[in-house]
Short mmCIF file of C-alpha atoms and ligand atoms in Angstrom, two decimals:
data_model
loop_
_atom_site.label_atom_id
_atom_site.label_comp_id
_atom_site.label_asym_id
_atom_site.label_seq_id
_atom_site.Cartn_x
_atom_site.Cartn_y
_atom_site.Cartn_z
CA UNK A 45 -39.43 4.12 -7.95
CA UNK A 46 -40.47 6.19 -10.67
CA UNK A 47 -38.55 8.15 -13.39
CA UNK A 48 -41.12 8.35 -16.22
CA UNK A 49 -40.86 11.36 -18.67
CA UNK A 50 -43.54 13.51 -20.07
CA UNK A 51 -45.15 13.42 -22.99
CA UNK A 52 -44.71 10.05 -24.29
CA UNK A 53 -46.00 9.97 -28.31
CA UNK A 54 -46.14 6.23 -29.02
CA UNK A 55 -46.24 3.09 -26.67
CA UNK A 56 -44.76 -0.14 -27.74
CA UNK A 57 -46.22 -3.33 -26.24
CA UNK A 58 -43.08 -6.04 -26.76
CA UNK A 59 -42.49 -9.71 -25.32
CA UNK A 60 -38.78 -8.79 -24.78
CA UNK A 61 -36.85 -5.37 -24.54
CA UNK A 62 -33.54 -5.25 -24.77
CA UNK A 63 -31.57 -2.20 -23.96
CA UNK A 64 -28.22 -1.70 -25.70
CA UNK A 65 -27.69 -2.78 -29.16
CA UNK A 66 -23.79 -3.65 -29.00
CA UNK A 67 -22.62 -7.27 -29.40
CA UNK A 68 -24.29 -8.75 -26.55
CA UNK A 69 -27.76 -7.38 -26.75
CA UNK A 70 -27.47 -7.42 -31.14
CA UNK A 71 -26.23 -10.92 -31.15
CA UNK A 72 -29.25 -12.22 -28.50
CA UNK A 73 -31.49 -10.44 -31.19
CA UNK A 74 -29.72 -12.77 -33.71
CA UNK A 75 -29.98 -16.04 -32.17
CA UNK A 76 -33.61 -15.17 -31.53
CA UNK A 77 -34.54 -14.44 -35.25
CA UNK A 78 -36.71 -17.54 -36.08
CA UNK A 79 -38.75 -17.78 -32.43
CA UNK A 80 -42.08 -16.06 -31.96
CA UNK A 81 -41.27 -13.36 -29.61
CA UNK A 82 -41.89 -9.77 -30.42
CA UNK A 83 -38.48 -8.22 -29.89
CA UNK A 84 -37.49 -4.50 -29.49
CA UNK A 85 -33.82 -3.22 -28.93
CA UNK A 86 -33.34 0.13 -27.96
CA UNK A 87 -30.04 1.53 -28.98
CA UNK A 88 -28.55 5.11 -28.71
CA UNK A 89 -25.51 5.54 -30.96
CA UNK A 90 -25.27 7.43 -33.71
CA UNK A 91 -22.40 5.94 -34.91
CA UNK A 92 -20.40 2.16 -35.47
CA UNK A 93 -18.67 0.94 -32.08
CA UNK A 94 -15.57 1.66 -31.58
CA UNK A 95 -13.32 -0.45 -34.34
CA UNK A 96 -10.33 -1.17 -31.73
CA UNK A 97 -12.05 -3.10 -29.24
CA UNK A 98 -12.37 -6.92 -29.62
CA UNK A 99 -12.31 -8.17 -32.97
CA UNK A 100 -12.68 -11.31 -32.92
CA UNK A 101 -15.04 -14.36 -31.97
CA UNK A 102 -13.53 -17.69 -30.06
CA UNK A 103 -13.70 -21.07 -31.85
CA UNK A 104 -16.10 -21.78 -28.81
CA UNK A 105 -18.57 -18.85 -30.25
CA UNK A 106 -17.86 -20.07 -33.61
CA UNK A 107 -19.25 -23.05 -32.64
CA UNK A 108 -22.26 -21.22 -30.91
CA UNK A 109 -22.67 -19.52 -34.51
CA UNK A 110 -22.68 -22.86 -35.99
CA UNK A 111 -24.97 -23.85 -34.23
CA UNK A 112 -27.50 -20.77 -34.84
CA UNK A 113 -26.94 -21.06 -38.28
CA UNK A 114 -25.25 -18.19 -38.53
CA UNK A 115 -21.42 -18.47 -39.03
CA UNK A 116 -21.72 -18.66 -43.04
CA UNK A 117 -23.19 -15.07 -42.42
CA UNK A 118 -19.88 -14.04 -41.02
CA UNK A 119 -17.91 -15.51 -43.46
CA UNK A 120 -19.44 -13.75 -46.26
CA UNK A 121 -19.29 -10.74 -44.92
CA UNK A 122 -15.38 -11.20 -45.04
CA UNK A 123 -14.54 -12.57 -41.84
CA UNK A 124 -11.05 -14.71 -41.84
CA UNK A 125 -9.69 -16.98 -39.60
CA UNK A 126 -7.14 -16.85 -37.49
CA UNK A 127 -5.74 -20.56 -35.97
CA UNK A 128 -3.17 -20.27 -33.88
CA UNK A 129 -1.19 -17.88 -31.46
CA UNK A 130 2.75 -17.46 -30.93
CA UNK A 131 4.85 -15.72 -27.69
CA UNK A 132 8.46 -15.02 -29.38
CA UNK A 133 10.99 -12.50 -27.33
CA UNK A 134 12.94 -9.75 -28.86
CA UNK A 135 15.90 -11.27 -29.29
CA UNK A 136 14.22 -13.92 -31.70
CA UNK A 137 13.44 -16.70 -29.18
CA UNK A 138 9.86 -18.45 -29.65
CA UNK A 139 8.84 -19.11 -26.31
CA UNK A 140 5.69 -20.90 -27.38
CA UNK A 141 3.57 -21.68 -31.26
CA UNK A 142 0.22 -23.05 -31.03
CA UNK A 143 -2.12 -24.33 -33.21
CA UNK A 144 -5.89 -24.39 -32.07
CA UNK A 145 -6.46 -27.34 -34.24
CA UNK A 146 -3.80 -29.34 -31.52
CA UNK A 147 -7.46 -29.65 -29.28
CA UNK A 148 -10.63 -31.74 -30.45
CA UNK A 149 -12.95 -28.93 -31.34
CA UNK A 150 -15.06 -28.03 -34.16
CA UNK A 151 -14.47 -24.36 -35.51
CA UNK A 152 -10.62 -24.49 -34.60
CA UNK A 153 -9.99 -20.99 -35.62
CA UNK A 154 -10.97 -17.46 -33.99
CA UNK A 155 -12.78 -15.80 -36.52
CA UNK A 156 -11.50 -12.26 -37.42
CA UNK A 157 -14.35 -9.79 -38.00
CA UNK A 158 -14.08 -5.88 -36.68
CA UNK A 159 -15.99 -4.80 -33.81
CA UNK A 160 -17.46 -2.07 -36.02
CA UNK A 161 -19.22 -4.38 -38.01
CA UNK A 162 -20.35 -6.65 -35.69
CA UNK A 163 -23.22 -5.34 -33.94
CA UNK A 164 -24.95 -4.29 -37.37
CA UNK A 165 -24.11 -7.52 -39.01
CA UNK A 166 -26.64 -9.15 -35.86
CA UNK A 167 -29.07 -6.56 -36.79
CA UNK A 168 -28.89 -7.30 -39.94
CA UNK A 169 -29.26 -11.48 -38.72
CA UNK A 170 -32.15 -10.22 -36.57
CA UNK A 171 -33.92 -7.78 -39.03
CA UNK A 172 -35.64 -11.42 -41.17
CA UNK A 173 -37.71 -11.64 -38.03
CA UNK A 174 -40.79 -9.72 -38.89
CA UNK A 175 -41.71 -9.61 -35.40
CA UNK A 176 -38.28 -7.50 -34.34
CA UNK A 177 -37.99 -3.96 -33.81
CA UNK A 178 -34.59 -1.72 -33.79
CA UNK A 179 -35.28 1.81 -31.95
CA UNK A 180 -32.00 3.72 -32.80
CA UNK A 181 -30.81 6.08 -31.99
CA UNK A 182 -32.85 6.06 -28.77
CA UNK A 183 -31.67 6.56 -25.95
CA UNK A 184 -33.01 5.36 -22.58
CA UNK A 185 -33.68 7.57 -19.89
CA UNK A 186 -36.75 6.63 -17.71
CA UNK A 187 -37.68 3.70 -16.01
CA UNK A 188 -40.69 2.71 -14.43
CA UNK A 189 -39.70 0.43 -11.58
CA UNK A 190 -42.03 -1.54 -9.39
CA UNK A 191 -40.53 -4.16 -6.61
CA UNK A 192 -37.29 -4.45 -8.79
CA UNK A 193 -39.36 -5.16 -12.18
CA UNK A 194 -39.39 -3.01 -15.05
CA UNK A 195 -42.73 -2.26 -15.77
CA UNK A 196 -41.57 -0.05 -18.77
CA UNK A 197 -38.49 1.72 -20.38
CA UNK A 198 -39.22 5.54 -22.15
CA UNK A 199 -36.44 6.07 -24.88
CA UNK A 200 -36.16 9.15 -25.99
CA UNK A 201 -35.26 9.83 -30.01
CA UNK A 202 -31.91 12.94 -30.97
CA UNK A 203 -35.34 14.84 -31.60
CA UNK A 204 -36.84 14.69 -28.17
CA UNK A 205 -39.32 11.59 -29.40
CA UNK A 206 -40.46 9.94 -26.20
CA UNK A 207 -41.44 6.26 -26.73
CA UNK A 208 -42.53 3.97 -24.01
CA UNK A 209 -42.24 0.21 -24.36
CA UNK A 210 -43.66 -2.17 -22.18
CA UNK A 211 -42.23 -6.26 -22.00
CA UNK A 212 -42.63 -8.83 -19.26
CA UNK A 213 -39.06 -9.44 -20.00
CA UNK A 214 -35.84 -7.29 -19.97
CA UNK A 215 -32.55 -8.07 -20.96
CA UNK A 216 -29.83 -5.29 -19.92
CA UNK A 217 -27.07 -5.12 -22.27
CA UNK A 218 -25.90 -1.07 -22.53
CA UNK A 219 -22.32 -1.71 -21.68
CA UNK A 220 -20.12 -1.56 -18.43
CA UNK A 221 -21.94 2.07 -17.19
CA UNK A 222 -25.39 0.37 -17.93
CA UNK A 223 -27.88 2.81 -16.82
CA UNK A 224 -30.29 -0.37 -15.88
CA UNK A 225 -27.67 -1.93 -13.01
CA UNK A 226 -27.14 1.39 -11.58
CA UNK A 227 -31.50 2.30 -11.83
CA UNK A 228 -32.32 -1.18 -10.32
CA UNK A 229 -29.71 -1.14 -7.73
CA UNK A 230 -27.39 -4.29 -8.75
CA UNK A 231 -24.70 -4.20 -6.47
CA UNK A 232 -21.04 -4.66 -8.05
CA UNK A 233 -17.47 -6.44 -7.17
CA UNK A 234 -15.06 -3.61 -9.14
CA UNK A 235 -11.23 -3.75 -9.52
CA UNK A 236 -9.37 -0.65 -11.30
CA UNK A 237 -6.70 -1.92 -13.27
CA UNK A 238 -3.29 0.93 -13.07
CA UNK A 239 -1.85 0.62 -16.15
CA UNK A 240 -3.90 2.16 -19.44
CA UNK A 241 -3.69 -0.04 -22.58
CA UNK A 242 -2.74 1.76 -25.98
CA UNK A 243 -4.22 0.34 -29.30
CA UNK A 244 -2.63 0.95 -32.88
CA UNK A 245 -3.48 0.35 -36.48
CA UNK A 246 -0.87 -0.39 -38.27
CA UNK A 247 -0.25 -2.36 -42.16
CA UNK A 248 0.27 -5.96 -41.18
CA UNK A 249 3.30 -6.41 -41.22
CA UNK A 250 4.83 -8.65 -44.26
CA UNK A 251 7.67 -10.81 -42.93
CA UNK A 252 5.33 -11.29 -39.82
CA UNK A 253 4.29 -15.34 -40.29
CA UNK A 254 2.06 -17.31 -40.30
CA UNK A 255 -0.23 -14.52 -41.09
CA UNK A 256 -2.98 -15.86 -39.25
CA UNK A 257 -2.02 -16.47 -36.39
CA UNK A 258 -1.93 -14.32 -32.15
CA UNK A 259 1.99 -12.46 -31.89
CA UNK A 260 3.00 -11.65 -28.69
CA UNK A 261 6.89 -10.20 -28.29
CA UNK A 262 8.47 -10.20 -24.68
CA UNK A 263 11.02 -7.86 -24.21
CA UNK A 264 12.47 -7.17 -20.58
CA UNK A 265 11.36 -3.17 -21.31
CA UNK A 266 7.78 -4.86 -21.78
CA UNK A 267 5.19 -7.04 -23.95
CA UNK A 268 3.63 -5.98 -27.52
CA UNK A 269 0.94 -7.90 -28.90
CA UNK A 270 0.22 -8.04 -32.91
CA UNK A 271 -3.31 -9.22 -34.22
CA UNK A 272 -3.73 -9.38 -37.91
CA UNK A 273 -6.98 -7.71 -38.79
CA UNK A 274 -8.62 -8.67 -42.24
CA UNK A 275 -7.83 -6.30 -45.47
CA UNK A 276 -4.09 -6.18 -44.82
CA UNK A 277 -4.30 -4.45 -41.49
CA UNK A 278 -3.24 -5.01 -37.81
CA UNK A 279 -3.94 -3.96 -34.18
CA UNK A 280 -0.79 -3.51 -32.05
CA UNK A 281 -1.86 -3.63 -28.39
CA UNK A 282 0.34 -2.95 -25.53
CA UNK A 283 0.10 -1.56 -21.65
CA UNK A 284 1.73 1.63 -20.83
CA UNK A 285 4.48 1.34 -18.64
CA UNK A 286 6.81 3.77 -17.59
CA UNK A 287 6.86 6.00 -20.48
CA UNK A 288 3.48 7.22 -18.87
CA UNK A 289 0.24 8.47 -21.18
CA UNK A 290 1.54 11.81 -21.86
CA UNK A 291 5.06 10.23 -23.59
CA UNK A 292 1.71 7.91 -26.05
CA UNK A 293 0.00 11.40 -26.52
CA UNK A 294 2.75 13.64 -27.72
CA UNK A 295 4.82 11.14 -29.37
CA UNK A 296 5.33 11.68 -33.40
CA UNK A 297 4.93 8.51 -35.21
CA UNK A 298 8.92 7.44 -35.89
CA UNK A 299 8.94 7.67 -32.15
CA UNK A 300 6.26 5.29 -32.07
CA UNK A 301 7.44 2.93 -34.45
CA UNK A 302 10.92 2.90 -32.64
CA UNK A 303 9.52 2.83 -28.94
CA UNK A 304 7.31 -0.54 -30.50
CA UNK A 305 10.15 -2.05 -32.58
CA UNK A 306 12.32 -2.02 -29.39
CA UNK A 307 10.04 -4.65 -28.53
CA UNK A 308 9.39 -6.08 -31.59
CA UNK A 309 12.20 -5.62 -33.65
CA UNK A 310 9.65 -6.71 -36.98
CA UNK A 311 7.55 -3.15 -36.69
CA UNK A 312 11.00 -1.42 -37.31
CA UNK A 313 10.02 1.58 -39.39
CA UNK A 314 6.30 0.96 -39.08
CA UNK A 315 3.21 3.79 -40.29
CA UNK A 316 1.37 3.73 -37.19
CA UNK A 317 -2.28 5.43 -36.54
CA UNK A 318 -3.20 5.57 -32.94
CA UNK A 319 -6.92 4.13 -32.51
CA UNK A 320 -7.50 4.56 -28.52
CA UNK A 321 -6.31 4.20 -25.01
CA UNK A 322 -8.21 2.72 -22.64
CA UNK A 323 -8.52 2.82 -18.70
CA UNK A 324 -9.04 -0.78 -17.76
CA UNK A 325 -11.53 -1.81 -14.71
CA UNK A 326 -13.48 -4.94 -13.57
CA UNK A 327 -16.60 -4.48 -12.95
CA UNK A 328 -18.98 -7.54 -11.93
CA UNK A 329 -22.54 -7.59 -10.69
CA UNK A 330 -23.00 -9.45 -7.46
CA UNK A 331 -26.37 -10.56 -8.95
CA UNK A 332 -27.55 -11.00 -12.92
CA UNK A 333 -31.25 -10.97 -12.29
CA UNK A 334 -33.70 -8.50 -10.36
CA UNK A 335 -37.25 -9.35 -11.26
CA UNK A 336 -38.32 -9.36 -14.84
CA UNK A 337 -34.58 -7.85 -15.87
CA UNK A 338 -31.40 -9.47 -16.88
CA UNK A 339 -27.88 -8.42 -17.26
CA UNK A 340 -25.88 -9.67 -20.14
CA UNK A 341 -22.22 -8.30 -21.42
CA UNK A 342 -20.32 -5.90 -20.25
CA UNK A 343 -23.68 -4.62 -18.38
CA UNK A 344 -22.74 -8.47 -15.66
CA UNK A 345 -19.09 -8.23 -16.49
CA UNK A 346 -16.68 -5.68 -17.76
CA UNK A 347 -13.27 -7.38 -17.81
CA UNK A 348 -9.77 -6.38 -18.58
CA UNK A 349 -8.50 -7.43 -22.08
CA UNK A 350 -5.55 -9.33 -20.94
CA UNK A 351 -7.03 -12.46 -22.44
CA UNK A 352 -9.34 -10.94 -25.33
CA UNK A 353 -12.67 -12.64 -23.61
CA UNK A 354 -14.61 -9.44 -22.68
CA UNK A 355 -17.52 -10.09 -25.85
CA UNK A 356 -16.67 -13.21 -26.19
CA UNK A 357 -18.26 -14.07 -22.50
CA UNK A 358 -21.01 -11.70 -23.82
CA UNK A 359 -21.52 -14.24 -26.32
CA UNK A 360 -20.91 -17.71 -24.80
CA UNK A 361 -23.93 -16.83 -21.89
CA UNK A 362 -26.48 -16.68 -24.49
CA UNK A 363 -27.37 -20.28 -25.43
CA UNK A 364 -27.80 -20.70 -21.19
CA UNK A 365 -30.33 -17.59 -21.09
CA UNK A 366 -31.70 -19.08 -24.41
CA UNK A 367 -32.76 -22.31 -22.84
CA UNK A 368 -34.03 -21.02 -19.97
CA UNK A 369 -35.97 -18.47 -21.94
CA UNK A 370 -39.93 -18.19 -20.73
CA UNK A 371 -42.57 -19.57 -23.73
CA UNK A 372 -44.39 -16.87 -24.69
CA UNK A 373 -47.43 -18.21 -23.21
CA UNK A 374 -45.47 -18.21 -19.58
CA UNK A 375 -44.23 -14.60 -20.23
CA UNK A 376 -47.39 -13.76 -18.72
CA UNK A 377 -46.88 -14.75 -15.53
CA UNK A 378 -44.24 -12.82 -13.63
CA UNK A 379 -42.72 -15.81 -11.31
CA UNK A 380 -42.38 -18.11 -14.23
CA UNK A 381 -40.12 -15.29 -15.79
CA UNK A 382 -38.08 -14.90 -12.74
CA UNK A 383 -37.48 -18.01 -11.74
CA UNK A 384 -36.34 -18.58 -15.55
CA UNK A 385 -34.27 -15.73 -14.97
CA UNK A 386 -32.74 -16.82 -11.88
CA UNK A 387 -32.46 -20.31 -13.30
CA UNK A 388 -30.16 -19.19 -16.02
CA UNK A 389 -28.28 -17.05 -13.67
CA UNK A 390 -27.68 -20.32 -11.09
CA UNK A 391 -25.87 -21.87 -14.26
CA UNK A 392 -23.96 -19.06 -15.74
CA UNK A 393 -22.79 -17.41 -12.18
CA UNK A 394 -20.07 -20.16 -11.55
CA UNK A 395 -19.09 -20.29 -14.61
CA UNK A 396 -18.81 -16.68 -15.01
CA UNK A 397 -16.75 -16.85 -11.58
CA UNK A 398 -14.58 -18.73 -12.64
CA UNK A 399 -13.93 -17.00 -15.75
CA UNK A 400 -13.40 -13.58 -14.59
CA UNK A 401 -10.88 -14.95 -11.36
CA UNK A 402 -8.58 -16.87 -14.16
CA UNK A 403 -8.90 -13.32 -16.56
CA UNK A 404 -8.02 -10.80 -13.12
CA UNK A 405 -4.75 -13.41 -12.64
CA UNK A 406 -3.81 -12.81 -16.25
CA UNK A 407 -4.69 -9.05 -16.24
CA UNK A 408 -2.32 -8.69 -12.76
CA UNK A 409 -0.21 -10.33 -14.74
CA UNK A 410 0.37 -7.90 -17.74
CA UNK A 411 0.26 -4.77 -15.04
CA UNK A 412 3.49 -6.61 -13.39
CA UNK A 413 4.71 -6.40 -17.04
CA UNK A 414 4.56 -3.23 -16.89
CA UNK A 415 5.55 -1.74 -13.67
CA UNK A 416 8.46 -1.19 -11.58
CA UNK A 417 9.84 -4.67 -11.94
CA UNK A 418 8.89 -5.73 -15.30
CA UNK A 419 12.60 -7.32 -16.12
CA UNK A 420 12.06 -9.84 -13.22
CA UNK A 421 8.51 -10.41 -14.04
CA UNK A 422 8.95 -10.54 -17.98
CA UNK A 423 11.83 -13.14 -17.18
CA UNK A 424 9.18 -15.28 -15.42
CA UNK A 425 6.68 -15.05 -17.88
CA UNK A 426 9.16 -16.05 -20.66
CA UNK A 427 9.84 -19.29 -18.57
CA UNK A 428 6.38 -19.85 -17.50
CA UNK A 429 5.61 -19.85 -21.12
CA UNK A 430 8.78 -22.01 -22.21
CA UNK A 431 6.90 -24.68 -19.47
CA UNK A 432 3.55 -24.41 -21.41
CA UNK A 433 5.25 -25.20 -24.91
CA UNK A 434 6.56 -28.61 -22.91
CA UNK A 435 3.96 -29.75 -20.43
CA UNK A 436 1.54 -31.87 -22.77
CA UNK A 437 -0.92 -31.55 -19.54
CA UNK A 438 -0.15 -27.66 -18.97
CA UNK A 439 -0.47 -26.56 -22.59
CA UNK A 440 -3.62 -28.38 -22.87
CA UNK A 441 -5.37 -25.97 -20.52
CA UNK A 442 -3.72 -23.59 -21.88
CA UNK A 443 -5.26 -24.17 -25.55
CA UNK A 444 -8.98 -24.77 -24.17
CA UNK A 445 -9.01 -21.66 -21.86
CA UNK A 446 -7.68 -19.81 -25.09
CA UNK A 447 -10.39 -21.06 -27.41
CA UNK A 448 -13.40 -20.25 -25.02
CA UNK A 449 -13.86 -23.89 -24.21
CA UNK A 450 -14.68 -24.69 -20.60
CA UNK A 451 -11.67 -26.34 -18.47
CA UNK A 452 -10.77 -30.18 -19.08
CA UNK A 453 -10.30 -31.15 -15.63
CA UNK A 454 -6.82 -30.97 -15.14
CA UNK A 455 -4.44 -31.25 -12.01
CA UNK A 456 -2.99 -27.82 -13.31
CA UNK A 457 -3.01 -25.28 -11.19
CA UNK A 458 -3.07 -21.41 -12.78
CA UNK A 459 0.09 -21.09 -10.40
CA UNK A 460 1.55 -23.32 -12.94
CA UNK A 461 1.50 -21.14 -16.02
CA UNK A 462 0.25 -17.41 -16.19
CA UNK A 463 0.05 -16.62 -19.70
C1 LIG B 410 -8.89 -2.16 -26.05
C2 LIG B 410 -9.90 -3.26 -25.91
C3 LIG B 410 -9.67 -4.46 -26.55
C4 LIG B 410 -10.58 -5.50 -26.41
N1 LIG B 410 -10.32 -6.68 -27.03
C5 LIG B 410 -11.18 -7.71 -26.90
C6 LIG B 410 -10.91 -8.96 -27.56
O1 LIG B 410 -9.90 -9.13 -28.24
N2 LIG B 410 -11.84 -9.94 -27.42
C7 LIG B 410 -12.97 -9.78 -26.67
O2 LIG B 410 -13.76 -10.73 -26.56
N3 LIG B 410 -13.25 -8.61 -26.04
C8 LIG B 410 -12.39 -7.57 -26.14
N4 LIG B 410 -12.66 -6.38 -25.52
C9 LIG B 410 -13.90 -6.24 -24.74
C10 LIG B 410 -15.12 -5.95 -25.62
O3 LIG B 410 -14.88 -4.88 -26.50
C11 LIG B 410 -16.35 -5.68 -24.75
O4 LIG B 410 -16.46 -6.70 -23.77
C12 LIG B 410 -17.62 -5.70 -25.59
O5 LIG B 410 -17.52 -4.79 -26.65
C13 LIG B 410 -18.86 -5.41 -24.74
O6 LIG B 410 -20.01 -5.57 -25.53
P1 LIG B 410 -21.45 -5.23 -24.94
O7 LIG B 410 -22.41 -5.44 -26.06
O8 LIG B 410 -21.68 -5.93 -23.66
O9 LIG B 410 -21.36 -3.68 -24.55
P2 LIG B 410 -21.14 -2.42 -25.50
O10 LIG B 410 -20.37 -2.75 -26.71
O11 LIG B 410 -20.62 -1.34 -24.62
O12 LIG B 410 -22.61 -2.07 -25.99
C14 LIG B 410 -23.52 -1.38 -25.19
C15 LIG B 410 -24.54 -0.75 -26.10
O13 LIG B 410 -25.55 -0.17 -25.28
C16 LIG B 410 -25.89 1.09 -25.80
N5 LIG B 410 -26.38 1.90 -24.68
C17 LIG B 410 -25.71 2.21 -23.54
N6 LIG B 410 -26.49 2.96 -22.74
C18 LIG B 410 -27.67 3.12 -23.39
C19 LIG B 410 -28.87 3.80 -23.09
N7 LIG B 410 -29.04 4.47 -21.95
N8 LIG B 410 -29.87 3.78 -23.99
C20 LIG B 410 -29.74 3.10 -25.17
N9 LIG B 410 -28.61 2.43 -25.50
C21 LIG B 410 -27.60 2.44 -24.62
C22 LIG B 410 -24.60 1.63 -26.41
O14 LIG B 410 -24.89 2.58 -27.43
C23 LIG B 410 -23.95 0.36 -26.96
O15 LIG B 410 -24.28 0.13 -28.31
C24 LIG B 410 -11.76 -5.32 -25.63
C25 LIG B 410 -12.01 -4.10 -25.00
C26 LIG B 410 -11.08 -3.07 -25.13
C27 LIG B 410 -11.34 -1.78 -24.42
#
């Protein structure tokens, strides 16, 4: 298959290409900062990402960061840390408080850092490798495709600039409608999710404490969740129920700030801003690897937010590609760089399984929360949750899944607790 454009200006020859400069593909740019390959990232937005997506990093990534010699870089930016997470009903019950430093891990903290920033800030990491290249905003169009290899990627400049760039190796990372899975024919496992979530910004709230820490209020009308955000800020996050989109859409803000405090009875009389709804949808590729090509992020696995893993996951592969990685000797030799392809994909598969069946139990569980029998199924919840803050064994699991860590083998069964 062929879909090469005309009148191509400049070719770039590369070691690795990766398309889609969001977290995943930006941070795989980071990590690879001090190794010899030639890099090029293609990216075609013209503006930050979108601030009210994920905005944070697990203490399992934080460790990855760590490790990369990179979490200082975070920090200094003005990242802060948030260590622990609370469930508390309307009527002033806490159902469950949590500290992250209760487990044996390093970084016990998520580290707070908006998702507009992030993806330039592992530029930025990237940009001291004098052997990286960031082509943005391009925008990729044509492929040319031989026996499920790309054998090179044309990205085309605002300006109609046609650039071709040739690499033995190509990691996909342009998001859940990534142009690359649908060109090369990945097939997917999708799930629509029914119920739209709705994201505020709000002023954190000043009688909410801990500061630092996860809120989520049950109420039997439905669930709001509070994250503090750094400079004073906070993201209220919440699936619509039976007060439909239209009722989100037209409402003024006091009817916002009563609709939410109804819930959580501490944003009474809150200034809210309205930052984005989002259709939710899983979307997972039956495969990761097709010849010389990877898929990484949201491109392998678009998940629902119930849990707050979606870049996180993006994240956590990396250090399995990163191993598996061809030399740059053996990038010459196109079985060497599948078979490290598929090698990484053998490990991170499972895994990735196994992650994305716990997150579509949790994300079932919020859209119970808010449909047609959300009293019954908050009620449940709230006890489920009450059993977590007891059950040494249950609440355990409960912190490692949290953090990002991989499960501590535990006779716990997710039947047990659905949080
Ligand atoms: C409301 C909401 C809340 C969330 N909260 C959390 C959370 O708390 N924690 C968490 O971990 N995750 C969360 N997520 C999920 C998270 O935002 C995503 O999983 C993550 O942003 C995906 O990153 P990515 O780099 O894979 O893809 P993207 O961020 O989509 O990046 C893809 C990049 O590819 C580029 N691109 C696409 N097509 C092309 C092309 N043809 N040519 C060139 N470039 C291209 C785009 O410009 C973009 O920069 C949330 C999501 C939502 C919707």
């Amino acid at each position: 298959m062929s879909a090469e454009i005309e009148s191509v200006t400049e070719t770039i020859d590369a070691d690795i290409v990766i398309v889609g400069g969001g977290v995943a593909g930006s941070a795989m740019a980071a990590a690879l900062r001090n190794s010899d390959y030639k890099i090029v990232v293609i990216d075609k937005r013209t503006a930050p990402l979108d601030s009210a997506r994920g905005d944070n990093f697990t203490p399992a990534n934080a460790e990855i960061f760590s490790q990369w010699g990179i979490l200082d870089e975070f920090i200094k930016r003005g990242a802060t840390k948030r260590v622990g997470a609370e469930f508390r009903t309307s009527a002033g019950e806490v159902l469950l408080t949590s500290s992250y430093s209760e487990i044996d891990i390093p970084e016990p903290y998520f580290l707070v850092y908006h998702h507009d920033l992030m993806a330039e800030t592992f530029q930025e990491i990237a940009s001291v490798n004098p052997n990286y290249q960031l082509l943005q905003p391009y925008s990729v169009k044509g492929f040319e495709i031989e026996a499920g290899s790309i054998k090179s990627i044309t990205a085309t400049s605002n300006d109609g600039k046609n650039i071709k760039v040739r690499a033995p190796l190509v990691i996909a990372s342009d998001g859940s409608t990534s142009n690359i899975r649908a060109a090369l024919g990945f097939p997917t496992f999708e799930h629509p999710y029914q119920h739209n979530l709705v994201s505020i910004f709000a002023p954190y709230p000043k009688e909410l404490t801990p500061q630092n820490y996860f809120y989520r209020y049950s109420d039997p009308s439905g669930h709001v969740i509070i994250q503090h955000r750094n400079k004073g800020t906070a993201k209220v996050i919440l699936a619509v129920g039976e007060e439909g989109m239209p009722w989100w859409k037209s409402a003024t803000p006091e009817q916002r700030a009563e609709f939410l405090a109804r819930r959580a009875p501490i944003l009474e009389g809150i200034e809210t801003e309205m930052a984005g709804f989002y259709p939710a949808r899983m979307i997972h590729a039956l495969q990761y690897v097709s010849g010389n090509t990877v898929l990484i992020g949201d491109a392998a696995h678009t998940i629902h937010p119930a849990r707050g893993q979606g870049l996180n996951m993006g994240i956590s592969a990396l250090p399995n590609l990163l191993a598996k990685l061809p030399t740059v000797a053996e990038l010459k030799d196109p079985n060497k760089v599948r078979e490290a392809l598929l090698a990484f994909e053998a490990i991170q598969k499972p895994l990735y399984e196994r992650s994305i069946a716990r997150n579509h139990v949790a994300a079932m569980d919020m859209e119970a929360a808010a449909g047609e029998n959300h009293e019954f199924v908050i009620k449940r919840q709230d006890e489920a949750l009450r059993k977590v803050a007891a059950t040494p064994a249950i609440r355990r699991r409960y912190l490692h899944e949290s953090t990002g860590y991989p499960l501590p083998s535990s006779p716990v069964t997710n039947a047990q607790y659905l949080v």
